[in-house]
Short mmCIF file of C-alpha atoms in Angstrom, two decimals:
data_model
loop_
_atom_site.label_atom_id
_atom_site.label_comp_id
_atom_site.label_asym_id
_atom_site.label_seq_id
_atom_site.Cartn_x
_atom_site.Cartn_y
_atom_site.Cartn_z
CA MET A 1 -18.87 35.94 -31.49
CA GLU A 2 -15.79 36.55 -29.67
CA ALA A 3 -12.98 34.86 -31.44
CA LYS A 4 -10.92 32.22 -29.98
CA LYS A 5 -7.53 33.26 -28.46
CA ILE A 6 -4.75 31.24 -29.72
CA ARG A 7 -2.23 30.70 -27.17
CA ASN A 8 1.18 28.69 -28.25
CA ILE A 9 1.06 24.57 -26.46
CA PHE A 10 4.16 24.04 -28.59
CA THR A 11 7.83 23.45 -27.30
CA ALA A 12 11.08 22.84 -28.42
CA GLY A 13 12.42 19.39 -27.50
CA PRO A 14 11.44 17.39 -24.28
CA VAL A 15 9.09 18.97 -21.50
CA GLU A 16 11.59 19.22 -18.78
CA ALA A 17 11.24 18.40 -15.54
CA ALA A 18 12.12 22.04 -13.77
CA PHE A 19 9.36 23.28 -16.41
CA ILE A 20 6.42 20.93 -14.73
CA ALA A 21 7.78 22.26 -11.49
CA ASP A 22 7.55 25.66 -11.89
CA SER A 23 4.05 24.90 -13.35
CA ILE A 24 2.94 23.22 -10.42
CA ALA A 25 4.42 26.16 -8.23
CA LYS A 26 2.53 29.03 -9.59
CA HIS A 27 -0.81 27.45 -8.54
CA SER A 28 0.16 27.81 -4.69
CA THR A 29 -1.31 31.56 -5.29
CA LYS A 30 -4.86 30.07 -6.58
CA THR A 31 -6.01 29.15 -3.00
CA SER A 32 -9.79 28.10 -4.85
CA ILE A 33 -8.11 25.05 -6.03
CA GLY A 34 -8.06 21.53 -4.06
CA GLY A 35 -6.89 19.26 -6.91
CA HIS A 36 -4.50 19.20 -9.64
CA SER A 37 -4.37 16.44 -12.49
CA ILE A 38 -1.51 16.04 -14.57
CA PHE A 39 -0.78 13.66 -17.28
CA LEU A 40 2.70 13.13 -19.00
CA GLY A 41 3.62 11.61 -21.90
CA GLN A 42 7.11 9.85 -21.85
CA VAL A 43 8.75 8.53 -25.01
CA ARG A 44 8.75 4.47 -24.54
CA ALA A 45 11.68 3.07 -25.88
CA ASP A 46 9.64 0.25 -27.75
CA LEU A 47 11.27 -2.58 -30.17
CA MET A 48 10.04 -3.64 -32.89
CA ASP A 49 11.32 -6.38 -35.17
CA GLY A 50 14.53 -5.75 -33.05
CA LYS A 51 14.70 -2.42 -33.47
CA GLN A 52 14.94 -0.24 -30.70
CA VAL A 53 12.81 3.20 -30.78
CA GLU A 54 15.47 6.27 -29.81
CA ALA A 55 13.62 9.26 -30.07
CA ILE A 56 10.39 10.28 -31.57
CA GLU A 57 10.86 13.32 -33.91
CA TYR A 58 7.60 15.39 -33.76
CA THR A 59 6.25 17.63 -36.52
CA SER A 60 2.87 19.30 -36.70
CA HIS A 61 0.69 21.63 -38.90
CA VAL A 62 1.00 24.40 -36.52
CA ASP A 63 -1.75 26.60 -37.34
CA MET A 64 -4.53 24.60 -37.73
CA ALA A 65 -3.18 22.66 -34.25
CA LEU A 66 -3.30 25.91 -32.30
CA GLU A 67 -6.90 26.78 -33.24
CA VAL A 68 -7.68 22.76 -32.60
CA MET A 69 -6.67 23.49 -29.29
CA ALA A 70 -8.41 26.38 -28.73
CA THR A 71 -11.47 25.17 -29.52
CA ILE A 72 -10.72 22.52 -27.61
CA ARG A 73 -10.09 24.28 -24.88
CA GLU A 74 -13.50 26.45 -25.09
CA ASP A 75 -15.43 23.37 -25.21
CA ILE A 76 -13.62 21.98 -21.45
CA PHE A 77 -14.15 25.01 -20.16
CA THR A 78 -17.57 24.82 -21.08
CA ARG A 79 -18.11 21.50 -19.48
CA TYR A 80 -16.03 21.37 -16.81
CA ALA A 81 -15.65 23.96 -13.51
CA LEU A 82 -11.99 24.26 -13.90
CA THR A 83 -9.66 26.77 -12.73
CA CYS A 84 -7.62 26.51 -14.96
CA MET A 85 -5.98 24.09 -17.61
CA HIS A 86 -2.20 24.19 -19.61
CA VAL A 87 -0.91 22.32 -22.55
CA HIS A 88 2.53 21.89 -23.33
CA HIS A 89 3.52 19.30 -26.47
CA SER A 90 6.80 19.01 -27.67
CA LEU A 91 8.09 19.25 -31.27
CA GLY A 92 11.49 18.18 -32.68
CA VAL A 93 12.94 15.46 -31.25
CA VAL A 94 12.62 13.63 -28.07
CA LYS A 95 14.12 11.14 -26.38
CA ALA A 96 13.50 7.98 -24.94
CA GLY A 97 12.49 8.29 -21.00
CA GLU A 98 11.75 12.37 -22.08
CA ILE A 99 8.49 13.83 -21.51
CA CYS A 100 6.64 14.80 -24.96
CA LEU A 101 3.61 16.14 -23.50
CA PHE A 102 2.39 18.01 -20.24
CA VAL A 103 -1.70 18.63 -19.57
CA PHE A 104 -2.55 20.51 -16.31
CA THR A 105 -5.93 20.88 -15.28
CA SER A 106 -6.95 22.20 -11.62
CA SER A 107 -10.21 23.03 -9.93
CA LYS A 108 -11.73 23.68 -6.88
CA HIS A 109 -13.27 19.59 -6.87
CA ARG A 110 -10.57 16.36 -7.89
CA LYS A 111 -13.02 14.99 -9.82
CA VAL A 112 -13.31 17.73 -12.05
CA ALA A 113 -9.74 18.14 -12.19
CA ILE A 114 -9.44 14.15 -13.33
CA ASP A 115 -11.89 13.89 -16.02
CA ALA A 116 -11.17 16.65 -17.86
CA CYS A 117 -7.05 16.61 -17.72
CA SER A 118 -8.18 12.61 -19.25
CA GLU A 119 -10.79 13.86 -21.87
CA CYS A 120 -8.21 16.60 -22.82
CA VAL A 121 -5.45 14.29 -23.34
CA GLU A 122 -7.88 11.89 -25.61
CA ARG A 123 -8.56 14.80 -27.58
CA ILE A 124 -5.15 15.89 -28.13
CA LYS A 125 -4.41 12.52 -29.37
CA ALA A 126 -7.56 12.12 -31.88
CA GLU A 127 -7.69 15.84 -33.02
CA LEU A 128 -4.40 17.60 -33.14
CA PRO A 129 -2.87 17.62 -36.20
CA VAL A 130 0.74 15.87 -34.94
CA TRP A 131 2.84 13.26 -36.00
CA GLY A 132 5.42 11.36 -34.64
CA LYS A 133 8.26 9.68 -36.45
CA GLU A 134 9.78 7.06 -34.24
CA ILE A 135 13.49 7.17 -34.78
CA PHE A 136 15.16 3.49 -34.61
CA GLU A 137 18.63 3.26 -32.41
CA GLY A 138 21.35 2.73 -35.32
CA GLU A 139 19.46 3.47 -38.36
CA GLY A 140 15.61 3.38 -39.69
CA TYR A 141 12.37 5.27 -38.72
CA GLN A 142 8.94 4.56 -39.16
CA TRP A 143 6.13 6.49 -38.12
CA LYS A 144 3.96 6.40 -34.98
CA ILE A 145 0.50 5.11 -35.15
CA ASN A 146 -1.86 6.63 -32.01
CA GLN A 147 -4.33 3.45 -30.32
CA MET K 1 -2.00 30.31 -56.41
CA ILE K 2 -2.38 27.18 -54.05
CA GLU K 3 -0.33 26.00 -51.02
CA VAL K 4 -0.43 22.56 -50.95
CA MET K 5 1.14 20.70 -47.84
CA PHE K 6 2.05 17.41 -46.74
CA PHE K 7 2.42 16.25 -43.11
CA GLY K 8 3.74 13.02 -41.57
CA GLN K 9 4.19 10.04 -43.39
CA LEU K 10 2.73 11.91 -46.91
CA THR K 11 5.93 13.44 -47.31
CA ASP K 12 7.79 10.07 -47.72
CA ALA K 13 5.52 9.56 -50.61
CA THR K 14 5.67 13.22 -51.97
CA GLY K 15 9.49 14.13 -51.15
CA VAL K 16 8.22 17.61 -50.56
CA SER K 17 6.31 19.28 -47.67
CA SER K 18 4.77 22.06 -49.63
CA VAL K 19 3.49 22.80 -53.17
CA MET K 20 2.25 25.69 -54.94
CA VAL K 21 -0.16 25.10 -57.74
CA GLU K 22 -2.03 27.37 -60.09
CA GLU K 23 -6.01 27.61 -59.72
CA VAL K 24 -8.15 24.47 -59.33
CA GLY K 25 -11.60 24.30 -58.69
CA ASN K 26 -12.12 21.65 -55.84
CA THR K 27 -10.46 19.35 -53.69
CA ASP K 28 -11.37 16.15 -55.82
CA MET K 29 -9.29 17.85 -58.57
CA LEU K 30 -6.33 18.81 -56.43
CA ILE K 31 -6.17 14.78 -55.06
CA GLN K 32 -6.30 13.53 -58.96
CA MET K 33 -3.67 16.05 -59.59
CA MET K 34 -1.24 15.75 -56.93
CA LYS K 35 -1.80 11.70 -57.47
CA GLN K 36 -0.45 12.16 -60.73
CA ARG K 37 2.39 14.10 -59.37
CA TYR K 38 3.15 12.03 -56.87
CA PRO K 39 1.98 8.42 -57.69
CA ALA K 40 3.06 6.97 -53.86
CA LEU K 41 0.08 9.11 -52.22
CA GLU K 42 -2.59 6.04 -54.13
CA SER K 43 -1.60 4.07 -51.47
CA SER K 44 -1.68 6.72 -48.74
CA THR K 45 -4.33 7.79 -46.22
CA TYR K 46 -4.83 11.25 -45.72
CA MET K 47 -7.42 13.76 -44.55
CA ILE K 48 -7.71 17.13 -46.15
CA ALA K 49 -7.97 20.40 -44.21
CA ILE K 50 -8.66 24.21 -46.38
CA ASN K 51 -7.27 26.93 -44.82
CA ASN K 52 -7.25 24.65 -41.08
CA ALA K 53 -10.61 23.33 -41.45
CA MET K 54 -11.00 19.95 -41.82
CA VAL K 55 -13.12 19.43 -44.81
CA THR K 56 -14.79 15.38 -45.21
CA GLU K 57 -16.82 16.24 -48.94
CA ASN K 58 -15.41 17.61 -52.12
CA SER K 59 -15.19 21.07 -51.39
CA ILE K 60 -13.98 24.50 -53.58
CA VAL K 61 -10.52 25.31 -53.37
CA THR K 62 -10.51 29.15 -53.89
CA PRO K 63 -7.39 31.07 -54.99
CA GLY K 64 -4.94 31.97 -52.05
CA SER K 65 -6.22 28.75 -50.06
CA LYS K 66 -3.90 26.60 -47.99
CA VAL K 67 -4.75 22.54 -48.61
CA ALA K 68 -3.46 20.28 -46.27
CA PHE K 69 -2.80 16.74 -46.72
CA MET K 70 -2.57 14.73 -43.44
CA PRO K 71 -2.31 11.04 -42.30
CA PRO K 72 -3.74 9.72 -39.02
CA PHE K 73 -2.33 12.26 -36.35
CA SER K 74 0.08 10.80 -33.73
CA GLY K 75 0.74 13.55 -31.09
CA GLY K 76 0.93 12.84 -27.76
CA MET M 1 1.95 -15.26 1.88
CA GLU M 2 4.49 -12.71 1.65
CA ALA M 3 4.29 -10.27 4.33
CA LYS M 4 3.46 -6.55 2.59
CA LYS M 5 5.89 -4.24 2.08
CA ILE M 6 5.27 -1.18 4.70
CA ARG M 7 6.61 2.18 2.72
CA ASN M 8 6.31 5.34 4.27
CA ILE M 9 3.93 7.71 2.60
CA PHE M 10 4.05 10.28 5.11
CA THR M 11 5.81 13.76 4.94
CA ALA M 12 6.11 16.87 7.06
CA GLY M 13 4.61 19.55 6.08
CA PRO M 14 3.82 20.12 2.34
CA VAL M 15 4.42 18.22 -0.67
CA GLU M 16 7.51 20.97 -1.99
CA ALA M 17 7.00 21.21 -6.18
CA ALA M 18 10.75 20.44 -6.03
CA PHE M 19 10.50 17.03 -4.77
CA ILE M 20 7.56 16.61 -7.56
CA ALA M 21 9.79 17.46 -10.40
CA ASP M 22 12.64 14.99 -8.67
CA SER M 23 10.34 12.15 -8.28
CA ILE M 24 9.30 13.04 -12.04
CA ALA M 25 12.80 13.13 -13.03
CA LYS M 26 13.93 9.67 -11.93
CA HIS M 27 11.55 7.84 -14.31
CA SER M 28 13.45 9.25 -17.36
CA THR M 29 15.44 5.60 -17.07
CA LYS M 30 11.95 3.86 -16.89
CA THR M 31 12.17 4.00 -20.69
CA SER M 32 9.07 1.23 -21.02
CA ILE M 33 6.51 3.82 -19.16
CA GLY M 34 4.61 5.53 -22.20
CA GLY M 35 2.20 7.69 -19.36
CA HIS M 36 2.36 9.14 -16.10
CA SER M 37 -0.51 10.09 -13.97
CA ILE M 38 -0.42 12.42 -11.11
CA PHE M 39 -2.81 13.71 -8.91
CA LEU M 40 -2.25 16.86 -6.21
CA GLY M 41 -4.41 17.85 -3.36
CA GLN M 42 -3.54 21.75 -2.84
CA VAL M 43 -5.56 23.12 0.73
CA ARG M 44 -8.42 25.40 0.09
CA ALA M 45 -8.76 28.36 1.74
CA ASP M 46 -12.58 27.80 1.97
CA LEU M 47 -14.78 30.30 3.65
CA MET M 48 -16.88 29.51 6.12
CA ASP M 49 -19.27 31.19 8.14
CA GLY M 50 -17.13 34.44 6.82
CA LYS M 51 -14.05 32.61 8.20
CA GLN M 52 -11.35 31.77 5.91
CA VAL M 53 -9.05 28.71 5.85
CA GLU M 54 -5.72 29.64 6.37
CA ALA M 55 -4.25 25.79 6.87
CA ILE M 56 -4.87 22.33 7.93
CA GLU M 57 -3.44 20.52 9.89
CA TYR M 58 -3.11 16.86 9.37
CA THR M 59 -2.73 13.65 11.97
CA SER M 60 -3.04 10.07 11.12
CA HIS M 61 -3.60 6.42 12.68
CA VAL M 62 0.48 6.09 11.00
CA ASP M 63 0.97 2.94 11.52
CA MET M 64 -2.48 1.97 10.42
CA ALA M 65 -2.63 4.22 7.54
CA LEU M 66 0.61 2.75 6.41
CA GLU M 67 -0.69 -0.97 6.55
CA VAL M 68 -3.87 0.06 4.69
CA MET M 69 -1.79 1.53 1.88
CA ALA M 70 0.16 -1.45 1.73
CA THR M 71 -2.89 -2.81 0.98
CA ILE M 72 -4.57 -0.79 -1.68
CA ARG M 73 -1.06 -0.77 -3.22
CA GLU M 74 -1.20 -4.16 -3.68
CA ASP M 75 -4.67 -4.60 -5.14
CA ILE M 76 -4.06 -1.64 -7.76
CA PHE M 77 -0.53 -3.67 -8.42
CA THR M 78 -2.80 -7.14 -9.05
CA ARG M 79 -5.61 -4.87 -11.20
CA TYR M 80 -3.26 -2.67 -13.19
CA ALA M 81 -0.47 -2.76 -15.27
CA LEU M 82 1.69 -0.30 -13.73
CA THR M 83 5.49 0.13 -13.67
CA CYS M 84 5.05 2.09 -10.97
CA MET M 85 3.16 3.90 -7.64
CA HIS M 86 4.16 6.59 -5.43
CA VAL M 87 2.55 8.06 -2.71
CA HIS M 88 3.41 11.29 -0.45
CA HIS M 89 1.01 12.89 2.09
CA SER M 90 1.18 15.55 4.36
CA LEU M 91 1.25 15.21 8.22
CA GLY M 92 1.21 18.51 10.72
CA VAL M 93 0.66 21.80 8.87
CA VAL M 94 -0.17 22.61 5.42
CA LYS M 95 -1.03 26.15 4.51
CA ALA M 96 -3.70 26.87 2.21
CA GLY M 97 -2.38 27.19 -1.69
CA GLU M 98 0.46 24.05 -0.66
CA ILE M 99 0.17 20.93 -1.88
CA CYS M 100 -0.77 18.16 0.88
CA LEU M 101 -1.16 14.80 -1.78
CA PHE M 102 0.87 13.68 -4.61
CA VAL M 103 -0.19 10.36 -6.27
CA PHE M 104 1.93 9.17 -8.63
CA THR M 105 1.48 6.26 -11.06
CA SER M 106 3.04 5.27 -14.39
CA SER M 107 2.56 2.75 -16.90
CA LYS M 108 3.15 1.54 -20.40
CA HIS M 109 -0.45 3.10 -21.40
CA ARG M 110 -2.24 6.14 -20.84
CA LYS M 111 -5.23 4.81 -19.78
CA VAL M 112 -3.62 2.71 -16.89
CA ALA M 113 -1.99 5.42 -14.88
CA ILE M 114 -4.63 7.19 -15.23
CA ASP M 115 -7.11 5.06 -13.79
CA ALA M 116 -5.16 3.31 -11.16
CA CYS M 117 -4.20 7.03 -10.00
CA SER M 118 -7.44 8.22 -9.94
CA GLU M 119 -8.46 5.00 -8.14
CA CYS M 120 -5.47 5.36 -5.44
CA VAL M 121 -6.69 9.21 -4.96
CA GLU M 122 -10.49 7.56 -4.09
CA ARG M 123 -9.21 4.72 -1.79
CA ILE M 124 -7.20 7.22 0.18
CA LYS M 125 -9.48 9.54 0.32
CA ALA M 126 -12.01 7.23 1.77
CA GLU M 127 -10.11 4.00 3.60
CA LEU M 128 -6.93 5.91 5.13
CA PRO M 129 -7.20 6.92 8.92
CA VAL M 130 -5.83 10.64 8.22
CA TRP M 131 -7.56 13.90 9.73
CA GLY M 132 -7.26 17.05 8.53
CA LYS M 133 -7.97 19.86 11.30
CA GLU M 134 -9.13 23.58 9.10
CA ILE M 135 -7.60 26.44 11.02
CA PHE M 136 -9.19 29.56 10.26
CA GLU M 137 -7.23 32.91 9.90
CA GLY M 138 -7.29 34.28 13.50
CA GLU M 139 -8.71 31.54 15.60
CA GLY M 140 -10.54 28.51 15.50
CA TYR M 141 -10.73 25.64 13.72
CA GLN M 142 -13.32 22.90 12.65
CA TRP M 143 -12.74 19.34 11.03
CA LYS M 144 -12.80 18.60 7.57
CA ILE M 145 -15.22 16.40 6.13
CA ASN M 146 -14.27 14.51 2.78
CA GLN M 147 -16.75 14.60 0.36
CA MET R 1 -2.87 -3.29 29.70
CA ILE R 2 -5.03 -1.94 26.64
CA GLU R 3 -3.75 0.75 24.58
CA VAL R 4 -7.08 3.10 23.65
CA MET R 5 -6.23 5.92 21.06
CA PHE R 6 -8.36 8.71 20.02
CA PHE R 7 -8.35 10.72 16.70
CA GLY R 8 -9.32 13.57 14.89
CA GLN R 9 -12.24 15.36 16.50
CA LEU R 10 -12.81 12.82 19.14
CA THR R 11 -9.93 14.27 20.60
CA ASP R 12 -11.81 17.39 21.35
CA ALA R 13 -14.08 14.82 23.15
CA THR R 14 -11.81 13.11 25.23
CA GLY R 15 -9.46 15.86 25.86
CA VAL R 16 -6.43 12.80 25.08
CA SER R 17 -5.12 11.20 22.77
CA SER R 18 -4.49 7.53 24.26
CA VAL R 19 -5.05 6.46 27.68
CA MET R 20 -4.29 3.29 29.26
CA VAL R 21 -6.76 0.48 30.68
CA GLU R 22 -6.93 -2.49 32.10
CA GLU R 23 -8.03 -5.46 30.96
CA VAL R 24 -11.53 -5.53 29.47
CA GLY R 25 -13.66 -8.35 27.94
CA ASN R 26 -14.81 -6.72 24.35
CA THR R 27 -15.23 -3.60 22.23
CA ASP R 28 -18.80 -2.92 23.42
CA MET R 29 -17.25 -2.84 27.08
CA LEU R 30 -14.11 -0.81 26.37
CA ILE R 31 -17.28 1.72 24.41
CA GLN R 32 -19.15 1.49 27.54
CA MET R 33 -16.14 2.56 30.10
CA MET R 34 -15.28 5.21 27.45
CA LYS R 35 -18.33 6.71 27.19
CA GLN R 36 -18.51 7.02 31.06
CA ARG R 37 -15.35 8.48 31.18
CA TYR R 38 -15.82 10.97 28.27
CA PRO R 39 -19.35 11.90 28.11
CA ALA R 40 -19.00 13.38 24.65
CA LEU R 41 -18.24 10.68 23.25
CA GLU R 42 -21.93 9.62 23.38
CA SER R 43 -22.81 12.12 20.53
CA SER R 44 -19.88 11.13 18.24
CA THR R 45 -19.05 9.04 15.23
CA TYR R 46 -16.69 6.80 15.26
CA MET R 47 -15.01 3.39 13.68
CA ILE R 48 -12.76 0.91 15.94
CA ALA R 49 -9.93 -0.42 14.81
CA ILE R 50 -7.99 -3.15 17.07
CA ASN R 51 -4.25 -3.69 16.21
CA ASN R 52 -4.46 -1.56 12.89
CA ALA R 53 -7.61 -4.09 11.53
CA MET R 54 -11.20 -2.12 11.22
CA VAL R 55 -13.79 -3.99 13.35
CA THR R 56 -17.27 -3.85 12.65
CA GLU R 57 -18.97 -6.04 15.14
CA ASN R 58 -18.94 -6.48 18.82
CA SER R 59 -14.95 -8.32 19.33
CA ILE R 60 -12.89 -9.46 21.91
CA VAL R 61 -10.54 -7.42 23.21
CA THR R 62 -6.90 -9.47 24.17
CA PRO R 63 -4.68 -8.02 26.89
CA GLY R 64 -1.65 -5.72 24.69
CA SER R 65 -3.95 -4.74 21.91
CA LYS R 66 -4.36 -1.24 20.52
CA VAL R 67 -8.18 0.04 20.27
CA ALA R 68 -8.04 2.88 18.05
CA PHE R 69 -11.61 5.20 18.28
CA MET R 70 -11.39 7.09 14.43
CA PRO R 71 -13.83 9.70 13.32
CA PRO R 72 -14.58 9.44 9.75
CA PHE R 73 -11.71 9.99 7.64
CA SER R 74 -10.87 13.36 6.24
CA GLY R 75 -7.04 13.36 4.63
CA GLY R 76 -6.26 14.14 1.05
#
């Protein structure tokens, strides 16, 4: 059995729009692609008991997360005819309104790209050892709970 | 030695993100040891991974292992 | 009954990555958004009987397309709790590897954004009076058929 | 006058993208008229819209209307 290739998915702070644009532009040479599906997670300024979320600070069990992501990746590539898939998740502080997750799938056909992207997002939320600490404006925090 | 790591809200319970312990036979024994050291763990929810692999039953902990105590994930 | 608001969705030539980035960045002030879903259609360099598609030239029954899009938009906003939705479709020549369709939905919750985006793409393909003429390298063309 | 518009591959059949016609009673009559003028339409697939609204049955065409002959859509 070939060892899974471990790729970094973590980025310090928010994922910038310019980075996303660059990532999209790089695919213009791959002319077998017919559709791209992108999911972006954005930090919400939720109100909890009168306190507003100002930022989320992300931490991870990084080694393990990268191994889990490699497994998810391999599994998705086995089941979907993707041309490529890119995942970027923030670590550290991401302010409300900023992007904390960028999942990008491309395929010859749109439905494959869309379904693979959606499944990848769900699995990232459920399976990656990553934690979000919701930091309130002023002071205080609470630990994020995924739905 | 065994490295025991705590993540997310568990670090509020333990006050540390990692601690080294001498030999311990299995995960049940390790959990007991940690609960004695950090009583707030008693009321916490967590999963255990040994060397990046999740374990769901009592498992042997070999010397040199890294054991992670992890609360429910909340990435994305 | 209030008249539907007609918005332009057509852009001359390809949708540029920088435009997409700008569109994403504009949403950072909308801090109730938790998830964005983006679909991008890209022109494929398909081979047909030994001829390669070099570009697609899009034409439309523009007035009607904008009315149909306003109806789709209204319907999707009725059924999904979206914060916003943006659609851009190319007219004229779009080369292989370039983007011809940009659909962008945002919502508090990811599933709403993803489902609305996917439905919007399907409806655009099925309901908008737009036609693609696949131009071959060298000479010749054929009219695109949507799957 | 009525403006009759052709789109997509239908322009290959007609050679024109739009043509003005005098009064015509309904869409069936208009279709017959267009088929006589552009015989290649006979073997074409198309839908009809009057003033941007699709019609699926024979419909009255009032003076000043715009009638679109549209082949299957292929946007995106």
